Protein backbone atom coordinates (compact mmCIF):
# COMPACT_ATOMS: atom_id res chain seq x y z
CA UNK A 1 0.00 0.00 0.00
CA UNK A 2 1.24 3.50 -0.80
CA UNK A 3 2.13 5.94 1.99
CA UNK A 4 -0.16 8.51 0.45
CA UNK A 5 -3.69 7.14 0.40
CA UNK A 6 -4.94 10.73 -0.06
CA UNK A 7 -7.77 9.99 2.36
CA UNK A 8 -6.44 12.72 4.64
CA UNK A 9 -6.38 15.47 2.05
CA UNK A 10 -9.53 17.15 3.29
CA UNK A 11 -8.28 17.58 6.85
CA UNK A 12 -9.67 14.45 8.47
CA UNK A 13 -7.90 11.26 9.46
CA UNK A 14 -8.65 7.82 10.92
CA UNK A 15 -8.18 6.79 14.54
CA UNK A 16 -7.42 3.15 15.50
CA UNK A 17 -10.58 1.28 14.61
CA UNK A 18 -11.43 3.55 11.69
CA UNK A 19 -13.40 6.43 13.27
CA UNK A 20 -12.66 9.58 11.22
CA UNK A 21 -12.00 12.86 13.00
CA UNK A 22 -10.66 16.30 12.02
CA UNK A 23 -6.85 16.47 12.20
CA UNK A 24 -7.03 19.12 14.93
CA UNK A 25 -9.12 16.83 17.18
CA UNK A 26 -7.78 16.67 20.78
CA UNK A 27 -6.95 12.98 20.23
CA UNK A 28 -4.79 13.72 17.16
CA UNK A 29 -3.13 16.65 18.97
CA UNK A 30 -2.23 14.36 21.86
CA UNK A 31 -0.79 11.42 19.94
CA UNK A 32 0.78 13.72 17.33
CA UNK A 33 2.68 15.31 20.21
CA UNK A 34 3.71 11.91 21.58
CA UNK A 35 5.07 11.18 18.08
CA UNK A 36 7.00 14.50 18.19
CA UNK A 37 8.34 13.57 21.63
CA UNK A 38 9.47 10.18 20.35
CA UNK A 39 11.46 11.86 17.56
CA UNK A 40 13.16 14.16 20.07
CA UNK A 41 14.11 11.15 22.16
CA UNK A 42 15.61 9.60 19.01
CA UNK A 43 17.76 12.71 18.70
CA UNK A 44 19.01 12.31 22.29
CA UNK A 45 19.77 8.66 21.62
CA UNK A 46 21.81 9.64 18.55
CA UNK A 47 24.30 11.56 20.74
CA UNK A 48 27.48 10.12 22.25
CA UNK A 49 26.63 8.61 25.62
CA UNK A 50 26.93 5.53 27.79
CA UNK A 51 25.19 2.56 26.14
CA UNK A 52 23.01 2.06 29.23
CA UNK A 53 21.22 5.38 28.57
CA UNK A 54 20.73 4.42 24.93
CA UNK A 55 19.14 1.10 25.93
CA UNK A 56 16.75 2.87 28.30
CA UNK A 57 15.89 5.46 25.64
CA UNK A 58 15.08 2.68 23.16
CA UNK A 59 12.78 1.11 25.76
CA UNK A 60 11.11 4.50 26.30
CA UNK A 61 10.63 4.97 22.53
CA UNK A 62 8.98 1.57 22.36
CA UNK A 63 6.67 2.47 25.27
CA UNK A 64 5.80 5.80 23.63
CA UNK A 65 4.49 3.93 20.59
CA UNK A 66 2.19 2.18 23.03
CA UNK A 67 1.13 5.47 24.63
CA UNK A 68 0.38 6.75 21.11
CA UNK A 69 -1.67 3.64 20.33
CA UNK A 70 -3.66 4.07 23.55
CA UNK A 71 -4.37 7.72 22.73
CA UNK A 72 -5.30 6.79 19.14
CA UNK A 73 -7.99 4.33 20.27
CA UNK A 74 -11.37 5.95 20.94
CA UNK A 75 -13.48 4.34 23.70
CA UNK A 76 -16.04 2.92 21.26
CA UNK A 77 -13.28 0.93 19.51
CA UNK A 78 -11.49 -0.43 22.58
CA UNK A 79 -13.36 -3.73 22.40
CA UNK A 80 -13.45 -5.75 19.17
CA UNK A 81 -16.64 -7.41 17.92
CA UNK A 82 -15.43 -10.78 19.28
CA UNK A 83 -15.18 -9.22 22.75
CA UNK A 84 -11.37 -9.05 22.83
CA UNK A 85 -9.50 -5.82 23.61
CA UNK A 86 -8.02 -4.09 20.54
CA UNK A 87 -4.82 -3.25 22.47
CA UNK A 88 -4.62 -6.49 24.46
CA UNK A 89 -0.84 -6.88 24.14
CA UNK A 90 0.13 -3.23 24.05
CA UNK A 91 -0.59 -1.95 27.55
CA UNK A 92 1.58 0.32 29.66
CA UNK A 93 2.04 -1.37 33.01
CA UNK A 94 3.24 -0.20 36.44
CA UNK A 95 6.67 -1.78 35.88
CA UNK A 96 7.20 0.58 32.91
CA UNK A 97 6.79 3.47 35.33
CA UNK A 98 8.95 1.77 37.97
CA UNK A 99 11.74 1.47 35.41
CA UNK A 100 11.71 5.27 35.00
CA UNK A 101 11.62 5.75 38.77
CA UNK A 102 14.55 3.38 39.31
CA UNK A 103 16.56 5.15 36.64
CA UNK A 104 15.77 8.54 38.20
CA UNK A 105 16.81 7.29 41.65
CA UNK A 106 20.09 5.81 40.46
CA UNK A 107 21.05 8.91 38.44
CA UNK A 108 20.21 11.14 41.42
CA UNK A 109 22.43 9.08 43.72
CA UNK A 110 25.39 10.12 41.58
CA UNK A 111 24.43 13.82 41.54
CA UNK A 112 24.97 16.56 44.09
CA UNK A 113 21.70 17.82 45.59
CA UNK A 114 19.97 20.60 43.63
CA UNK A 115 20.55 23.90 45.37
CA UNK A 116 19.53 26.30 42.59
CA UNK A 117 17.83 26.45 39.22
CA UNK A 118 20.09 26.08 36.18
CA UNK A 119 19.30 27.66 32.81
CA UNK A 120 18.66 24.99 30.12
CA UNK A 121 21.78 24.52 27.98
CA UNK A 122 25.51 23.96 28.42
CA UNK A 123 25.91 21.10 25.95
CA UNK A 124 23.93 20.08 22.85
CA UNK A 125 22.93 16.73 24.39
CA UNK A 126 21.72 18.44 27.56
CA UNK A 127 19.68 20.91 25.50
CA UNK A 128 18.08 18.07 23.53
CA UNK A 129 17.01 16.53 26.86
CA UNK A 130 15.41 19.81 27.94
CA UNK A 131 13.56 20.20 24.64
CA UNK A 132 12.28 16.62 24.93
CA UNK A 133 11.23 17.33 28.54
CA UNK A 134 9.17 20.35 27.43
CA UNK A 135 7.56 18.43 24.55
CA UNK A 136 6.77 15.64 27.03
CA UNK A 137 5.02 18.13 29.29
CA UNK A 138 3.02 19.46 26.34
CA UNK A 139 2.01 15.88 25.43
CA UNK A 140 0.91 15.43 29.04
CA UNK A 141 -1.15 18.67 28.96
CA UNK A 142 -2.84 17.58 25.74
CA UNK A 143 -3.61 14.10 27.09
CA UNK A 144 -5.10 15.71 30.23
CA UNK A 145 -7.12 18.07 28.03
CA UNK A 146 -8.43 15.10 26.05
CA UNK A 147 -9.34 13.33 29.30
CA UNK A 148 -11.74 16.17 30.19
CA UNK A 149 -13.95 15.17 27.27
CA UNK A 150 -13.21 11.47 26.74
CA UNK A 151 -11.88 8.64 28.88
CA UNK A 152 -8.07 8.31 28.71
CA UNK A 153 -6.18 5.48 30.44
CA UNK A 154 -4.76 7.04 33.62
CA UNK A 155 -1.55 5.07 33.27
CA UNK A 156 -0.71 6.78 29.95
CA UNK A 157 -0.88 10.19 31.64
CA UNK A 158 1.11 8.88 34.60
CA UNK A 159 3.79 7.55 32.23
CA UNK A 160 4.15 10.96 30.53
CA UNK A 161 4.37 12.66 33.91
CA UNK A 162 7.17 10.35 35.11
CA UNK A 163 8.94 10.57 31.77
CA UNK A 164 9.31 14.35 32.03
CA UNK A 165 10.95 13.86 35.45
CA UNK A 166 13.25 11.24 33.94
CA UNK A 167 14.24 13.65 31.13
CA UNK A 168 14.94 16.41 33.66
CA UNK A 169 17.23 14.17 35.70
CA UNK A 170 18.84 12.77 32.54
CA UNK A 171 19.67 16.36 31.52
CA UNK A 172 21.27 16.98 34.92
CA UNK A 173 23.18 13.68 34.85
CA UNK A 174 24.51 14.17 31.32
CA UNK A 175 25.47 17.75 32.18
CA UNK A 176 27.41 16.36 35.14
CA UNK A 177 29.04 13.53 33.12
CA UNK A 178 29.95 15.90 30.28
CA UNK A 179 31.28 18.50 32.72
CA UNK A 180 29.13 21.09 30.99
CA UNK A 181 29.22 24.63 32.29
CA UNK A 182 26.02 25.38 34.20
CA UNK A 183 24.58 28.87 34.44
CA UNK A 184 22.53 29.51 37.55
CA UNK A 185 19.27 31.39 37.48
CA UNK A 186 19.75 34.47 39.63
CA UNK A 187 16.34 36.01 40.36
CA UNK A 188 16.34 39.79 40.76
CA UNK A 189 15.90 40.91 44.33
N1 LIG B 1 -1.34 16.13 10.91
C1 LIG B 1 -1.30 15.05 11.68
N2 LIG B 1 -0.82 15.14 12.94
C2 LIG B 1 -0.76 14.06 13.74
N3 LIG B 1 -1.15 12.83 13.38
C3 LIG B 1 -1.65 12.68 12.14
C4 LIG B 1 -1.75 13.77 11.23
N4 LIG B 1 -2.26 13.30 10.05
C5 LIG B 1 -2.47 11.99 10.25
N5 LIG B 1 -2.12 11.60 11.48
C6 LIG B 1 -2.16 10.27 12.08
O1 LIG B 1 -0.98 9.58 11.68
C7 LIG B 1 -1.25 8.21 11.35
C8 LIG B 1 -0.86 7.97 9.90
O2 LIG B 1 -1.67 8.80 9.15
P1 LIG B 1 -1.57 8.98 7.57
O3 LIG B 1 -0.21 9.37 7.19
O4 LIG B 1 -2.16 7.77 6.94
O5 LIG B 1 -2.50 10.28 7.43
P2 LIG B 1 -3.73 10.67 6.58
O6 LIG B 1 -3.53 12.11 6.27
O7 LIG B 1 -5.00 10.29 7.31
O8 LIG B 1 -3.69 9.81 5.27
P3 LIG B 1 -2.91 10.14 3.89
O9 LIG B 1 -1.60 10.80 4.25
O10 LIG B 1 -2.75 8.79 3.27
O11 LIG B 1 -3.84 11.03 3.12
C9 LIG B 1 -2.73 8.01 11.65
O12 LIG B 1 -2.81 7.51 12.98
C10 LIG B 1 -3.31 9.41 11.58
O13 LIG B 1 -4.47 9.53 12.40
PDB file of C-alpha atoms and ligand atoms in Angstrom:
ATOM      1  CA  UNK A   1       0.000   0.000   0.000  1.00  0.00           C
ATOM      2  CA  UNK A   2       1.236   3.504  -0.805  1.00  0.00           C
ATOM      3  CA  UNK A   3       2.134   5.940   1.993  1.00  0.00           C
ATOM      4  CA  UNK A   4      -0.164   8.514   0.451  1.00  0.00           C
ATOM      5  CA  UNK A   5      -3.686   7.144   0.404  1.00  0.00           C
ATOM      6  CA  UNK A   6      -4.944  10.729  -0.057  1.00  0.00           C
ATOM      7  CA  UNK A   7      -7.774   9.988   2.360  1.00  0.00           C
ATOM      8  CA  UNK A   8      -6.439  12.722   4.641  1.00  0.00           C
ATOM      9  CA  UNK A   9      -6.378  15.467   2.048  1.00  0.00           C
ATOM     10  CA  UNK A  10      -9.530  17.155   3.289  1.00  0.00           C
ATOM     11  CA  UNK A  11      -8.275  17.578   6.850  1.00  0.00           C
ATOM     12  CA  UNK A  12      -9.671  14.450   8.471  1.00  0.00           C
ATOM     13  CA  UNK A  13      -7.896  11.257   9.458  1.00  0.00           C
ATOM     14  CA  UNK A  14      -8.650   7.815  10.919  1.00  0.00           C
ATOM     15  CA  UNK A  15      -8.178   6.789  14.542  1.00  0.00           C
ATOM     16  CA  UNK A  16      -7.415   3.151  15.498  1.00  0.00           C
ATOM     17  CA  UNK A  17     -10.576   1.277  14.612  1.00  0.00           C
ATOM     18  CA  UNK A  18     -11.433   3.550  11.691  1.00  0.00           C
ATOM     19  CA  UNK A  19     -13.400   6.433  13.272  1.00  0.00           C
ATOM     20  CA  UNK A  20     -12.662   9.585  11.222  1.00  0.00           C
ATOM     21  CA  UNK A  21     -11.999  12.861  13.001  1.00  0.00           C
ATOM     22  CA  UNK A  22     -10.659  16.298  12.018  1.00  0.00           C
ATOM     23  CA  UNK A  23      -6.855  16.468  12.199  1.00  0.00           C
ATOM     24  CA  UNK A  24      -7.030  19.121  14.925  1.00  0.00           C
ATOM     25  CA  UNK A  25      -9.117  16.833  17.185  1.00  0.00           C
ATOM     26  CA  UNK A  26      -7.776  16.671  20.777  1.00  0.00           C
ATOM     27  CA  UNK A  27      -6.954  12.984  20.231  1.00  0.00           C
ATOM     28  CA  UNK A  28      -4.786  13.724  17.163  1.00  0.00           C
ATOM     29  CA  UNK A  29      -3.132  16.652  18.972  1.00  0.00           C
ATOM     30  CA  UNK A  30      -2.231  14.356  21.860  1.00  0.00           C
ATOM     31  CA  UNK A  31      -0.788  11.422  19.937  1.00  0.00           C
ATOM     32  CA  UNK A  32       0.784  13.718  17.332  1.00  0.00           C
ATOM     33  CA  UNK A  33       2.685  15.313  20.215  1.00  0.00           C
ATOM     34  CA  UNK A  34       3.709  11.909  21.581  1.00  0.00           C
ATOM     35  CA  UNK A  35       5.066  11.178  18.084  1.00  0.00           C
ATOM     36  CA  UNK A  36       6.996  14.495  18.186  1.00  0.00           C
ATOM     37  CA  UNK A  37       8.342  13.572  21.632  1.00  0.00           C
ATOM     38  CA  UNK A  38       9.467  10.180  20.348  1.00  0.00           C
ATOM     39  CA  UNK A  39      11.458  11.861  17.557  1.00  0.00           C
ATOM     40  CA  UNK A  40      13.161  14.164  20.072  1.00  0.00           C
ATOM     41  CA  UNK A  41      14.112  11.145  22.162  1.00  0.00           C
ATOM     42  CA  UNK A  42      15.607   9.596  19.012  1.00  0.00           C
ATOM     43  CA  UNK A  43      17.760  12.708  18.699  1.00  0.00           C
ATOM     44  CA  UNK A  44      19.012  12.308  22.290  1.00  0.00           C
ATOM     45  CA  UNK A  45      19.775   8.656  21.618  1.00  0.00           C
ATOM     46  CA  UNK A  46      21.812   9.642  18.553  1.00  0.00           C
ATOM     47  CA  UNK A  47      24.297  11.561  20.737  1.00  0.00           C
ATOM     48  CA  UNK A  48      27.478  10.122  22.254  1.00  0.00           C
ATOM     49  CA  UNK A  49      26.630   8.605  25.624  1.00  0.00           C
ATOM     50  CA  UNK A  50      26.928   5.531  27.794  1.00  0.00           C
ATOM     51  CA  UNK A  51      25.190   2.557  26.142  1.00  0.00           C
ATOM     52  CA  UNK A  52      23.005   2.064  29.231  1.00  0.00           C
ATOM     53  CA  UNK A  53      21.225   5.377  28.570  1.00  0.00           C
ATOM     54  CA  UNK A  54      20.731   4.417  24.927  1.00  0.00           C
ATOM     55  CA  UNK A  55      19.142   1.105  25.930  1.00  0.00           C
ATOM     56  CA  UNK A  56      16.750   2.868  28.302  1.00  0.00           C
ATOM     57  CA  UNK A  57      15.893   5.459  25.640  1.00  0.00           C
ATOM     58  CA  UNK A  58      15.075   2.677  23.161  1.00  0.00           C
ATOM     59  CA  UNK A  59      12.782   1.107  25.756  1.00  0.00           C
ATOM     60  CA  UNK A  60      11.108   4.504  26.296  1.00  0.00           C
ATOM     61  CA  UNK A  61      10.626   4.969  22.532  1.00  0.00           C
ATOM     62  CA  UNK A  62       8.976   1.567  22.364  1.00  0.00           C
ATOM     63  CA  UNK A  63       6.666   2.468  25.267  1.00  0.00           C
ATOM     64  CA  UNK A  64       5.798   5.802  23.627  1.00  0.00           C
ATOM     65  CA  UNK A  65       4.493   3.931  20.586  1.00  0.00           C
ATOM     66  CA  UNK A  66       2.188   2.179  23.033  1.00  0.00           C
ATOM     67  CA  UNK A  67       1.128   5.471  24.633  1.00  0.00           C
ATOM     68  CA  UNK A  68       0.382   6.746  21.108  1.00  0.00           C
ATOM     69  CA  UNK A  69      -1.668   3.640  20.327  1.00  0.00           C
ATOM     70  CA  UNK A  70      -3.665   4.074  23.553  1.00  0.00           C
ATOM     71  CA  UNK A  71      -4.375   7.719  22.727  1.00  0.00           C
ATOM     72  CA  UNK A  72      -5.303   6.795  19.138  1.00  0.00           C
ATOM     73  CA  UNK A  73      -7.988   4.335  20.266  1.00  0.00           C
ATOM     74  CA  UNK A  74     -11.372   5.953  20.936  1.00  0.00           C
ATOM     75  CA  UNK A  75     -13.475   4.344  23.701  1.00  0.00           C
ATOM     76  CA  UNK A  76     -16.042   2.920  21.263  1.00  0.00           C
ATOM     77  CA  UNK A  77     -13.278   0.929  19.510  1.00  0.00           C
ATOM     78  CA  UNK A  78     -11.485  -0.428  22.581  1.00  0.00           C
ATOM     79  CA  UNK A  79     -13.357  -3.727  22.404  1.00  0.00           C
ATOM     80  CA  UNK A  80     -13.447  -5.754  19.172  1.00  0.00           C
ATOM     81  CA  UNK A  81     -16.637  -7.407  17.917  1.00  0.00           C
ATOM     82  CA  UNK A  82     -15.427 -10.781  19.283  1.00  0.00           C
ATOM     83  CA  UNK A  83     -15.184  -9.217  22.750  1.00  0.00           C
ATOM     84  CA  UNK A  84     -11.366  -9.048  22.832  1.00  0.00           C
ATOM     85  CA  UNK A  85      -9.501  -5.819  23.607  1.00  0.00           C
ATOM     86  CA  UNK A  86      -8.024  -4.093  20.537  1.00  0.00           C
ATOM     87  CA  UNK A  87      -4.816  -3.250  22.466  1.00  0.00           C
ATOM     88  CA  UNK A  88      -4.617  -6.488  24.455  1.00  0.00           C
ATOM     89  CA  UNK A  89      -0.836  -6.879  24.137  1.00  0.00           C
ATOM     90  CA  UNK A  90       0.128  -3.233  24.048  1.00  0.00           C
ATOM     91  CA  UNK A  91      -0.589  -1.947  27.548  1.00  0.00           C
ATOM     92  CA  UNK A  92       1.579   0.316  29.655  1.00  0.00           C
ATOM     93  CA  UNK A  93       2.042  -1.375  33.015  1.00  0.00           C
ATOM     94  CA  UNK A  94       3.236  -0.200  36.436  1.00  0.00           C
ATOM     95  CA  UNK A  95       6.667  -1.777  35.875  1.00  0.00           C
ATOM     96  CA  UNK A  96       7.201   0.576  32.908  1.00  0.00           C
ATOM     97  CA  UNK A  97       6.790   3.474  35.333  1.00  0.00           C
ATOM     98  CA  UNK A  98       8.948   1.771  37.966  1.00  0.00           C
ATOM     99  CA  UNK A  99      11.739   1.474  35.414  1.00  0.00           C
ATOM    100  CA  UNK A 100      11.708   5.271  35.000  1.00  0.00           C
ATOM    101  CA  UNK A 101      11.615   5.753  38.775  1.00  0.00           C
ATOM    102  CA  UNK A 102      14.552   3.378  39.314  1.00  0.00           C
ATOM    103  CA  UNK A 103      16.563   5.151  36.640  1.00  0.00           C
ATOM    104  CA  UNK A 104      15.765   8.539  38.201  1.00  0.00           C
ATOM    105  CA  UNK A 105      16.810   7.291  41.647  1.00  0.00           C
ATOM    106  CA  UNK A 106      20.095   5.808  40.461  1.00  0.00           C
ATOM    107  CA  UNK A 107      21.046   8.907  38.445  1.00  0.00           C
ATOM    108  CA  UNK A 108      20.208  11.137  41.415  1.00  0.00           C
ATOM    109  CA  UNK A 109      22.428   9.085  43.717  1.00  0.00           C
ATOM    110  CA  UNK A 110      25.391  10.119  41.580  1.00  0.00           C
ATOM    111  CA  UNK A 111      24.426  13.815  41.539  1.00  0.00           C
ATOM    112  CA  UNK A 112      24.968  16.563  44.086  1.00  0.00           C
ATOM    113  CA  UNK A 113      21.699  17.825  45.594  1.00  0.00           C
ATOM    114  CA  UNK A 114      19.972  20.603  43.629  1.00  0.00           C
ATOM    115  CA  UNK A 115      20.547  23.897  45.369  1.00  0.00           C
ATOM    116  CA  UNK A 116      19.529  26.304  42.593  1.00  0.00           C
ATOM    117  CA  UNK A 117      17.832  26.448  39.216  1.00  0.00           C
ATOM    118  CA  UNK A 118      20.094  26.081  36.185  1.00  0.00           C
ATOM    119  CA  UNK A 119      19.301  27.662  32.811  1.00  0.00           C
ATOM    120  CA  UNK A 120      18.660  24.994  30.124  1.00  0.00           C
ATOM    121  CA  UNK A 121      21.785  24.516  27.984  1.00  0.00           C
ATOM    122  CA  UNK A 122      25.512  23.959  28.422  1.00  0.00           C
ATOM    123  CA  UNK A 123      25.909  21.095  25.948  1.00  0.00           C
ATOM    124  CA  UNK A 124      23.929  20.078  22.846  1.00  0.00           C
ATOM    125  CA  UNK A 125      22.931  16.728  24.389  1.00  0.00           C
ATOM    126  CA  UNK A 126      21.720  18.440  27.560  1.00  0.00           C
ATOM    127  CA  UNK A 127      19.684  20.911  25.498  1.00  0.00           C
ATOM    128  CA  UNK A 128      18.081  18.073  23.534  1.00  0.00           C
ATOM    129  CA  UNK A 129      17.011  16.533  26.862  1.00  0.00           C
ATOM    130  CA  UNK A 130      15.407  19.815  27.944  1.00  0.00           C
ATOM    131  CA  UNK A 131      13.560  20.201  24.638  1.00  0.00           C
ATOM    132  CA  UNK A 132      12.282  16.619  24.929  1.00  0.00           C
ATOM    133  CA  UNK A 133      11.228  17.331  28.541  1.00  0.00           C
ATOM    134  CA  UNK A 134       9.170  20.352  27.432  1.00  0.00           C
ATOM    135  CA  UNK A 135       7.565  18.431  24.550  1.00  0.00           C
ATOM    136  CA  UNK A 136       6.765  15.635  27.025  1.00  0.00           C
ATOM    137  CA  UNK A 137       5.016  18.131  29.288  1.00  0.00           C
ATOM    138  CA  UNK A 138       3.022  19.461  26.336  1.00  0.00           C
ATOM    139  CA  UNK A 139       2.009  15.876  25.426  1.00  0.00           C
ATOM    140  CA  UNK A 140       0.906  15.434  29.042  1.00  0.00           C
ATOM    141  CA  UNK A 141      -1.146  18.669  28.958  1.00  0.00           C
ATOM    142  CA  UNK A 142      -2.842  17.583  25.738  1.00  0.00           C
ATOM    143  CA  UNK A 143      -3.609  14.105  27.094  1.00  0.00           C
ATOM    144  CA  UNK A 144      -5.099  15.710  30.225  1.00  0.00           C
ATOM    145  CA  UNK A 145      -7.116  18.070  28.027  1.00  0.00           C
ATOM    146  CA  UNK A 146      -8.435  15.097  26.053  1.00  0.00           C
ATOM    147  CA  UNK A 147      -9.337  13.331  29.296  1.00  0.00           C
ATOM    148  CA  UNK A 148     -11.739  16.166  30.193  1.00  0.00           C
ATOM    149  CA  UNK A 149     -13.952  15.175  27.274  1.00  0.00           C
ATOM    150  CA  UNK A 150     -13.205  11.474  26.736  1.00  0.00           C
ATOM    151  CA  UNK A 151     -11.877   8.636  28.881  1.00  0.00           C
ATOM    152  CA  UNK A 152      -8.070   8.309  28.714  1.00  0.00           C
ATOM    153  CA  UNK A 153      -6.178   5.485  30.443  1.00  0.00           C
ATOM    154  CA  UNK A 154      -4.758   7.045  33.619  1.00  0.00           C
ATOM    155  CA  UNK A 155      -1.547   5.074  33.274  1.00  0.00           C
ATOM    156  CA  UNK A 156      -0.714   6.779  29.948  1.00  0.00           C
ATOM    157  CA  UNK A 157      -0.878  10.187  31.643  1.00  0.00           C
ATOM    158  CA  UNK A 158       1.113   8.878  34.600  1.00  0.00           C
ATOM    159  CA  UNK A 159       3.794   7.552  32.227  1.00  0.00           C
ATOM    160  CA  UNK A 160       4.152  10.959  30.534  1.00  0.00           C
ATOM    161  CA  UNK A 161       4.368  12.662  33.914  1.00  0.00           C
ATOM    162  CA  UNK A 162       7.170  10.355  35.111  1.00  0.00           C
ATOM    163  CA  UNK A 163       8.941  10.569  31.770  1.00  0.00           C
ATOM    164  CA  UNK A 164       9.309  14.349  32.031  1.00  0.00           C
ATOM    165  CA  UNK A 165      10.950  13.864  35.455  1.00  0.00           C
ATOM    166  CA  UNK A 166      13.252  11.245  33.937  1.00  0.00           C
ATOM    167  CA  UNK A 167      14.244  13.652  31.129  1.00  0.00           C
ATOM    168  CA  UNK A 168      14.943  16.407  33.665  1.00  0.00           C
ATOM    169  CA  UNK A 169      17.230  14.172  35.705  1.00  0.00           C
ATOM    170  CA  UNK A 170      18.841  12.774  32.543  1.00  0.00           C
ATOM    171  CA  UNK A 171      19.674  16.364  31.521  1.00  0.00           C
ATOM    172  CA  UNK A 172      21.266  16.978  34.923  1.00  0.00           C
ATOM    173  CA  UNK A 173      23.176  13.681  34.850  1.00  0.00           C
ATOM    174  CA  UNK A 174      24.510  14.167  31.319  1.00  0.00           C
ATOM    175  CA  UNK A 175      25.467  17.753  32.180  1.00  0.00           C
ATOM    176  CA  UNK A 176      27.409  16.362  35.142  1.00  0.00           C
ATOM    177  CA  UNK A 177      29.038  13.535  33.117  1.00  0.00           C
ATOM    178  CA  UNK A 178      29.946  15.904  30.277  1.00  0.00           C
ATOM    179  CA  UNK A 179      31.281  18.504  32.716  1.00  0.00           C
ATOM    180  CA  UNK A 180      29.125  21.089  30.989  1.00  0.00           C
ATOM    181  CA  UNK A 181      29.219  24.630  32.292  1.00  0.00           C
ATOM    182  CA  UNK A 182      26.023  25.376  34.199  1.00  0.00           C
ATOM    183  CA  UNK A 183      24.583  28.868  34.437  1.00  0.00           C
ATOM    184  CA  UNK A 184      22.535  29.514  37.549  1.00  0.00           C
ATOM    185  CA  UNK A 185      19.265  31.390  37.482  1.00  0.00           C
ATOM    186  CA  UNK A 186      19.754  34.474  39.630  1.00  0.00           C
ATOM    187  CA  UNK A 187      16.339  36.006  40.355  1.00  0.00           C
ATOM    188  CA  UNK A 188      16.336  39.788  40.762  1.00  0.00           C
ATOM    189  CA  UNK A 189      15.903  40.911  44.328  1.00  0.00           C
TER     190      UNK A 189
HETATM  191  N1  LIG B   1      -1.339  16.134  10.908  1.00  0.00           N
HETATM  192  C1  LIG B   1      -1.295  15.054  11.681  1.00  0.00           C
HETATM  193  N2  LIG B   1      -0.816  15.141  12.945  1.00  0.00           N
HETATM  194  C2  LIG B   1      -0.755  14.058  13.739  1.00  0.00           C
HETATM  195  N3  LIG B   1      -1.154  12.826  13.377  1.00  0.00           N
HETATM  196  C3  LIG B   1      -1.649  12.681  12.139  1.00  0.00           C
HETATM  197  C4  LIG B   1      -1.747  13.774  11.230  1.00  0.00           C
HETATM  198  N4  LIG B   1      -2.265  13.296  10.055  1.00  0.00           N
HETATM  199  C5  LIG B   1      -2.469  11.985  10.245  1.00  0.00           C
HETATM  200  N5  LIG B   1      -2.125  11.597  11.480  1.00  0.00           N
HETATM  201  C6  LIG B   1      -2.161  10.267  12.082  1.00  0.00           C
HETATM  202  O1  LIG B   1      -0.976   9.575  11.684  1.00  0.00           O
HETATM  203  C7  LIG B   1      -1.246   8.213  11.348  1.00  0.00           C
HETATM  204  C8  LIG B   1      -0.862   7.968   9.902  1.00  0.00           C
HETATM  205  O2  LIG B   1      -1.668   8.801   9.148  1.00  0.00           O
HETATM  206  P1  LIG B   1      -1.570   8.982   7.573  1.00  0.00           P
HETATM  207  O3  LIG B   1      -0.207   9.370   7.193  1.00  0.00           O
HETATM  208  O4  LIG B   1      -2.159   7.773   6.939  1.00  0.00           O
HETATM  209  O5  LIG B   1      -2.498  10.282   7.428  1.00  0.00           O
HETATM  210  P2  LIG B   1      -3.735  10.673   6.583  1.00  0.00           P
HETATM  211  O6  LIG B   1      -3.532  12.108   6.272  1.00  0.00           O
HETATM  212  O7  LIG B   1      -4.998  10.292   7.308  1.00  0.00           O
HETATM  213  O8  LIG B   1      -3.687   9.805   5.271  1.00  0.00           O
HETATM  214  P3  LIG B   1      -2.914  10.137   3.886  1.00  0.00           P
HETATM  215  O9  LIG B   1      -1.603  10.795   4.252  1.00  0.00           O
HETATM  216  O10 LIG B   1      -2.746   8.791   3.270  1.00  0.00           O
HETATM  217  O11 LIG B   1      -3.835  11.028   3.124  1.00  0.00           O
HETATM  218  C9  LIG B   1      -2.732   8.014  11.654  1.00  0.00           C
HETATM  219  O12 LIG B   1      -2.813   7.509  12.984  1.00  0.00           O
HETATM  220  C10 LIG B   1      -3.308   9.411  11.582  1.00  0.00           C
HETATM  221  O13 LIG B   1      -4.468   9.526  12.403  1.00  0.00           O
END
